[in-house]
């Protein structure tokens, strides 16, 4: 029998129990940071050193954290389901946990790219990025992050994946940032949607059957996995 396609939309909450701060919780990443200073193109033009420092700190921290049971459970689910992860996170904890199909909507911390719009070079980058780190044409490199106001290049692919889902699981996102938050509305209207978040957002105008679990990812993801396995064995 063909495996059911489980599409999982993840946000900062899935990495919270690994020790990476979310953005909008109290004591979140944006507290103490002016978002537009560190996560917009204008901010970059204004103070490259500040922006580089912000992402250098995030990159350094990534070398110290490990995936948690939420990430590992999603990776294990590939044995029974065709799992596609669409993540807003720039960490690589899904990949570290072993997930094979991971689409990053907002870029990746361990990559950098040229700071010009033509013939962009993207490189793997593990250490600090500094002023003077340039591409083959001598152009300054910038974090490979989708900043506020920038286009989301992976959006079309994400929409196409969500449209084909048999089951949609949403984990650890406040659903505040578009277009990512709008992806759930591309699901076929009859498929079940599960939303795991200790402080879930209210989801309006979704025709789908929706089950909300006000739980942390490490509790909620295994619970939903068990439910899905149960349903598969019953049918
Ligand atoms: N398990 C699951 N969810 C959790 C946990 C946990 N242990 N702890 C917190 N959360 C939830 C919060 O309740 C909140 O709903 O994670 C969510 C985090 O929300 P945000 O901080 O807004 O993060 P996210 O939705 O991923 O933000 C989207 O905003 O700033 C941009 O580009 C950045 O990708 C990011 C985007």
XYZ file of C-alpha atoms and ligand atoms in Angstrom:
271
model
C 0.000 0.000 0.000
C 1.254 3.470 -0.826
C 2.323 5.492 2.183
C 0.097 8.418 3.152
C 1.633 11.807 2.578
C 2.074 13.606 5.902
C 3.066 17.244 5.495
C 4.458 18.883 8.622
C 4.732 22.654 8.945
C 7.135 23.500 11.757
C 8.097 26.719 13.500
C 10.445 27.837 16.237
C 8.469 25.907 18.888
C 9.734 22.523 17.706
C 13.294 23.588 18.487
C 12.437 25.278 21.822
C 13.076 22.132 23.866
C 16.480 21.818 22.194
C 17.347 25.173 23.763
C 16.800 27.526 20.820
C 14.656 30.507 21.751
C 11.442 31.124 19.841
C 10.828 34.598 18.423
C 7.615 35.794 20.013
C 7.410 34.049 23.406
C 8.307 36.109 26.482
C 12.109 36.239 26.527
C 11.997 35.341 22.811
C 14.710 36.115 20.293
C 13.218 39.433 19.239
C 13.144 40.741 22.791
C 16.118 43.001 23.073
C 16.416 43.136 19.290
C 14.755 45.520 16.929
C 13.504 43.032 14.350
C 13.981 45.447 11.483
C 17.585 46.118 12.524
C 18.650 42.474 12.399
C 16.174 40.852 10.022
C 15.475 43.190 7.132
C 17.449 44.293 4.089
C 17.364 47.904 5.277
C 18.835 46.748 8.587
C 21.620 44.995 6.650
C 22.383 48.114 4.605
C 22.373 50.166 7.761
C 24.677 48.053 9.937
C 26.142 44.910 8.387
C 28.322 44.178 11.420
C 25.308 44.092 13.743
C 23.375 41.764 11.435
C 26.385 39.477 10.966
C 26.904 39.351 14.728
C 23.259 38.375 15.325
C 23.449 35.453 12.892
C 26.970 34.487 13.989
C 25.602 34.046 17.506
C 22.726 31.912 16.175
C 25.180 29.812 14.105
C 27.482 29.279 17.085
C 24.555 28.207 19.230
C 23.473 25.709 16.593
C 26.749 23.845 17.124
C 25.800 23.351 20.786
C 22.240 22.048 20.526
C 20.748 18.707 19.539
C 17.440 17.596 18.035
C 14.732 16.631 20.541
C 12.064 13.942 20.604
C 9.819 16.084 18.392
C 12.393 16.153 15.586
C 13.333 12.490 16.086
C 9.715 11.329 16.052
C 9.074 13.120 12.743
C 12.170 11.439 11.279
C 11.054 7.996 12.526
C 7.615 8.492 10.982
C 9.222 8.096 7.547
C 9.058 4.320 8.148
C 5.263 4.471 7.942
C 4.462 7.682 6.091
C 5.738 9.800 3.222
C 6.778 12.714 5.437
C 7.504 16.164 3.989
C 8.664 18.817 6.399
C 8.221 22.468 5.561
C 10.028 24.453 8.210
C 10.210 28.144 9.000
C 13.301 27.379 11.072
C 16.794 28.217 9.937
C 18.400 25.583 12.180
C 19.210 22.123 10.807
C 17.749 20.041 13.626
C 15.284 18.214 11.357
C 18.185 17.108 9.149
C 20.284 16.197 12.198
C 17.408 14.026 13.439
C 17.392 12.184 10.098
C 14.444 13.684 8.210
C 15.042 13.277 4.479
C 12.634 15.778 2.916
C 13.028 19.174 4.544
C 12.130 22.423 2.814
C 13.391 25.602 4.492
C 11.034 28.508 3.875
C 13.108 31.160 5.621
C 16.611 30.064 4.666
C 19.368 28.234 6.523
C 21.872 29.367 9.146
C 24.585 27.091 7.784
C 24.505 28.714 4.349
C 25.497 32.159 3.109
C 24.907 33.848 -0.218
C 26.151 36.732 -2.340
C 24.729 40.132 -1.562
C 23.603 40.980 -5.074
C 20.623 39.898 -7.087
C 22.232 38.270 -10.133
C 24.163 34.974 -10.359
C 23.845 34.453 -6.639
C 26.344 32.017 -5.168
C 25.205 29.981 -2.174
C 27.853 28.361 0.034
C 27.830 26.102 3.078
C 29.110 28.101 6.038
C 29.862 26.697 9.487
C 31.699 29.495 11.235
C 31.373 33.231 11.704
C 30.670 35.334 8.601
C 32.510 38.649 8.626
C 32.864 41.782 6.519
C 35.310 40.867 3.776
C 34.017 37.314 3.238
C 33.263 37.517 -0.479
C 32.055 35.329 -3.333
C 34.119 34.464 -6.434
C 33.352 37.905 -7.906
C 34.453 39.771 -4.808
C 30.912 40.490 -3.621
C 30.220 40.481 0.129
C 28.379 37.382 1.389
C 25.286 37.697 3.586
C 23.362 35.191 5.713
C 21.160 32.879 3.594
C 18.099 34.025 5.489
C 14.781 35.336 4.155
C 14.419 38.680 5.894
C 11.219 40.605 6.500
C 10.026 42.145 3.253
C 11.970 39.689 1.068
C 10.415 37.145 -1.285
C 10.148 33.535 -0.123
C 11.715 31.575 -2.987
C 10.578 28.169 -1.681
C 6.937 29.244 -1.445
C 5.689 27.721 -4.708
C 7.223 24.364 -3.869
C 5.724 24.538 -0.375
C 2.265 25.273 -1.764
C 2.550 22.350 -4.138
C 3.575 19.996 -1.304
C 0.714 21.133 0.955
C -1.808 20.718 -1.864
C -0.832 17.055 -2.144
C -1.019 16.284 1.590
C -3.218 13.491 2.956
C -2.615 14.742 6.496
C -1.285 18.117 7.680
C 0.516 18.524 10.999
C 1.453 21.981 12.293
C 3.989 22.176 15.133
C 5.225 25.070 17.252
C 4.369 28.138 15.233
C 2.446 31.244 16.228
C 1.130 31.480 12.640
C 1.851 35.214 12.671
C 4.213 35.450 9.731
C 2.947 35.332 6.155
C 3.123 33.819 3.634
C 4.173 30.787 5.764
C 1.097 31.023 7.994
C -1.177 30.982 4.957
C 0.132 27.618 3.741
C -2.398 25.625 5.786
C -5.155 27.065 3.609
C -3.768 25.249 0.562
C -4.583 21.839 2.047
C -7.430 19.938 0.388
C -10.485 20.811 2.446
C -11.282 17.236 3.501
C -7.906 16.244 4.984
C -7.330 16.263 8.749
C -5.184 18.991 10.290
C -3.407 18.557 13.647
C -1.894 21.583 15.434
C 0.536 21.060 18.308
C 1.508 24.141 20.324
C 1.346 24.903 24.074
C -0.140 28.320 23.244
C -1.858 27.701 19.906
C -3.005 30.557 17.721
C -6.654 30.687 16.730
C -7.069 29.355 13.227
C -9.885 31.036 11.346
C -11.781 29.910 8.281
C -10.242 26.482 7.893
C -12.806 24.065 6.454
C -10.759 21.021 7.452
C -11.331 18.817 10.477
C -8.908 20.369 12.980
C -7.548 18.888 16.222
C -5.521 21.184 18.446
C -3.134 19.805 21.077
C -1.997 22.407 23.606
C 1.216 20.527 24.259
C 4.950 20.889 23.867
C 6.405 19.314 20.737
C 8.116 16.487 22.656
C 4.739 15.359 24.003
C 2.466 16.349 21.129
C 4.395 14.947 18.178
C 4.610 11.374 19.584
C 0.907 11.583 20.510
C -0.127 12.592 16.990
C 2.235 9.967 15.520
C 0.478 7.280 17.620
C -2.946 8.527 16.504
C -1.939 8.421 12.849
C -0.465 4.931 13.199
C -3.638 3.747 14.930
C -5.769 5.128 12.080
C -3.519 3.484 9.488
C -3.812 0.090 11.197
C -7.615 0.446 11.584
C -8.182 1.252 7.905
N 6.765 22.972 21.713
C 5.949 23.435 20.712
N 5.676 24.738 20.525
C 6.232 25.620 21.375
C 7.070 25.230 22.432
C 7.328 23.842 22.591
N 8.121 23.358 23.561
N 7.467 26.348 23.102
C 6.885 27.398 22.475
N 6.133 26.963 21.442
C 5.323 27.733 20.490
C 4.786 29.062 20.996
O 3.608 28.861 21.741
C 4.547 29.821 19.701
O 3.236 29.614 19.213
O 6.122 28.069 19.389
C 5.554 29.197 18.735
C 6.684 30.114 18.365
O 6.199 31.210 17.663
P 7.173 32.281 17.027
O 8.191 32.668 18.034
O 6.329 33.342 16.438
O 7.936 31.442 15.897
P 7.472 31.092 14.423
O 5.990 30.922 14.334
O 8.329 29.986 13.947
O 7.882 32.433 13.667
C 7.788 32.509 12.282
O 8.912 34.604 12.269
O 10.557 36.052 12.877
C 10.166 35.163 11.957
O 11.509 34.178 10.381
C 11.131 34.051 11.717
O 10.620 31.816 10.975
C 10.283 32.804 11.915
C 8.873 33.329 11.697
